[in-house]
C-alpha atoms as one frame of an Amber mdcrd trajectory, in Angstrom:
protein
  57.596  17.415  97.152  60.893  15.748  97.692  60.169  13.917 101.059  56.521
  13.139 100.870  55.006  10.971  98.202  51.336  11.351  99.432  51.533  15.373
 100.191  49.354  16.039  97.061  46.101  14.551  96.807  44.103  13.960  93.337
  42.166  17.288  94.255  45.421  19.264  94.274  46.339  17.430  90.867  42.936
  18.648  89.126  43.502  21.894  90.383  47.027  22.411  89.115  46.138  21.055
  85.840  43.394  23.426  85.515  45.606  26.201  86.420  48.267  24.975  84.303
  46.224  25.412  81.230  45.208  29.134  82.219  48.999  29.717  82.751  49.812
  28.529  79.480  47.102  30.527  77.873  48.375  33.696  79.590  51.815  33.150
  78.638  50.801  32.379  74.943  48.806  35.661  74.938  51.341  37.758  76.468
  53.959  36.109  74.087  51.989  37.223  71.114  51.229  40.542  72.415  55.257
  40.891  72.986  55.709  40.033  69.297  53.190  42.383  68.005  54.568  45.016
  69.895  58.088  44.416  68.624  56.524  44.127  65.157  55.130  47.512  65.566
  58.226  48.937  66.702  60.177  47.741  63.933  57.572  48.990  61.500  57.418
  52.386  63.029  61.556  52.433  63.124  61.772  51.600  59.623  59.284  54.333
  58.587  61.199  56.981  60.348  64.396  56.034  58.689  62.403  55.766  55.416
  60.926  58.921  56.016  64.155  60.837  56.940  65.279  61.031  53.419  62.286
  63.370  52.510  62.196  65.212  55.854  65.857  65.880  56.272  67.838  68.871
  54.437  71.118  66.626  54.266  72.725  63.362  54.816  73.974  64.588  58.462
  70.509  64.849  59.575  69.520  61.684  58.131  72.347  59.819  60.157  71.114
  61.311  63.409  67.745  60.050  62.626  68.966  56.725  61.993  70.889  56.588
  65.096  68.226  57.995  67.023  65.783  55.416  65.556  68.428  52.306  66.178
  68.558  53.134  69.864  64.609  52.740  70.262  65.326  49.066  69.144  68.516
  48.290  70.621  71.038  50.141  72.839  73.555  51.834  70.392  75.062  54.817
  72.214  78.446  54.189  70.627  77.609  53.822  66.611  79.416  54.761  63.557
  78.441  54.714  59.909  81.436  53.772  57.478  80.940  53.974  53.687  83.247
  52.407  51.327  84.503  53.871  47.872  85.378  50.837  45.789  87.345  52.766
  43.258  89.762  54.244  45.974  89.255  51.394  48.706  88.827  54.252  51.307
  86.611  53.815  54.195  85.319  57.186  55.480  83.083  57.855  58.545  80.345
  60.312  57.542  78.709  59.865  61.138  80.181  58.784  64.444  79.096  58.803
  68.181  81.332  57.404  70.466  82.016  57.936  74.426  85.712  57.450  74.060
  87.011  58.007  70.390  86.882  61.311  68.287  86.691  60.006  64.673  87.324
  63.562  63.140  90.729  62.711  62.636  90.143  59.356  61.132  87.806  60.672
  58.480  89.043  58.067  56.060  91.370  55.390  55.644  92.078  52.466  53.464
  90.133  49.224  54.123  92.940  47.444  55.486  92.727  43.132  55.364  93.428
  43.393  59.185  90.688  45.736  60.203  87.525  44.826  62.190  85.649  46.505
  59.133  87.223  44.285  56.628  85.606  41.304  58.254  82.398  42.318  57.230
  83.339  43.217  53.815  84.952  40.002  53.524  82.188  37.586  55.202  79.556
  39.789  53.313  77.211  39.499  56.438  76.997  40.687  60.029  80.038  39.805
  62.332  80.113  40.181  66.034  83.312  39.907  68.324  83.383  39.431  71.954
  85.679  40.575  74.831  88.489  37.869  74.387  88.964  38.088  70.559  88.856
  42.110  70.451  91.440  42.231  73.396  93.737  39.937  71.085  93.156  42.066
  68.022  93.757  45.074  70.064  96.949  43.722  71.136  97.776  43.053  67.402
  96.929  46.588  66.507  93.775  45.488  64.625  91.463  47.657  66.255  90.712
  51.295  65.425  90.517  53.516  68.439  89.562  52.114  72.134  89.134  48.367
  72.290  85.678  47.610  72.999  84.093  44.778  74.865  81.761  43.923  72.311
  81.688  44.819  68.580  79.357  44.171  65.710  79.456  45.457  62.075  76.386
  45.128  59.924  76.738  45.351  56.145  74.864  48.283  54.580  73.434  46.518
  51.174  71.917  48.012  48.365  71.581  47.423  44.625  73.478  44.202  45.108
  76.386  45.555  46.773  77.685  46.644  50.238  78.111  50.574  50.336  79.364
  50.628  53.651  78.932  49.261  57.317  76.881  50.084  60.325  78.963  49.414
  63.782  77.820  49.821  67.222  79.880  48.407  69.902  79.916  48.172  73.890
  82.948  49.446  76.354  81.544  48.540  79.713  79.483  45.428  79.086  80.774
  42.299  77.844  77.421  40.772  76.911  77.031  39.959  73.435  74.065  41.201
  71.639  71.169  38.795  71.470  69.790  37.175  68.586  66.847  39.335  68.558
  68.882  42.476  68.857  71.043  41.197  65.968  68.129  40.482  63.778  66.834
  43.929  64.569  69.956  45.435  63.306  69.889  43.149  60.373  66.477  44.193
  59.456  66.718  48.078  59.777  70.569  47.808  58.101  68.535  47.679  54.482
  66.582  50.440  55.172  69.282  52.417  56.231  71.388  51.332  53.269  68.572
  52.468  50.774  68.160  55.640  52.877  71.740  56.869  52.652  71.784  55.874
  48.769  68.818  58.055  48.133  69.761  60.864  49.871  73.300  60.845  48.383
  71.517  60.449  45.130  69.664  63.466  45.643  72.317  65.759  47.229  74.416
  64.523  43.829  71.478  65.754  41.629  71.189  69.192  43.327  74.991  69.682
  43.264  74.940  69.103  39.629  72.070  71.459  39.113  73.679  74.162  41.200
  76.860  73.840  38.897  74.756  73.985  35.784  72.928  77.278  36.878  76.384
  78.635  37.981  77.908  78.145  34.578  74.688  79.552  32.828  74.775  82.851
  35.174  78.561  83.208  34.602  78.051  82.835  30.603  75.289  85.300  30.719
  77.280  87.677  32.979  79.581  88.288  29.986  77.014  90.091  28.114  74.977
  92.055  30.914  77.902  93.244  33.169  79.497  96.740  32.715  82.840  96.146
  33.697  85.301  93.381  34.930  84.367  94.379  38.626  80.757  93.708  37.955
  81.915  90.389  36.202  83.939  89.384  39.226  81.205  90.185  41.475  78.453
  88.242  39.264  81.003  85.258  39.361  81.499  85.433  42.861  77.809  85.353
  44.013  77.052  82.705  41.273  79.736  80.411  42.901  78.475  81.159  46.639
  75.078  79.586  45.519
């Protein structure tokens, strides 16, 4: 009480003390329950991403699973994955989902030192930018596409190197991602990088096997075809595989 120093009796104080202990216990239990649920959610998401390598037919399906899984842990409707080719210094976008921009006409571009993406590669860690800095960078033509209010880029790291970045951004809300959301994105980014790398290796191996098989079929066709027309037809069928 602000006005009556004698409003609460000793009995009131004893009751409040007893209640406070129960309140503290309840809060502690609920906090632990919340932590356990969050841990279970992250574990489930990591499993979904890891399992996508085996369950998906191609990388496109892996990317879609990744996006769907991330949205279970943090709002990430506007998201893109950009992969980096260190030989050419090209950054390309195998997956994007954005309410304003179409990245199909920006499929690849050189990793410019002034771009937002370059900030992640330079820092080699997660970078988050708020509305004021993004507005300034947008005015200096340092933002690709529509200028968001919040931008966060997370490095995709595997085998000791950064293979690309995962970016999610907000256009209508200027609230920065919370520490818990950033921690979540950092945790899943490692599994995402591994999943992408494994699927790329799998597809490269399959492509190599298909090429070798086509070469063998074309080589054998020389002996088993009766005419040039048959040979051409066999070559065509082999290449179509």
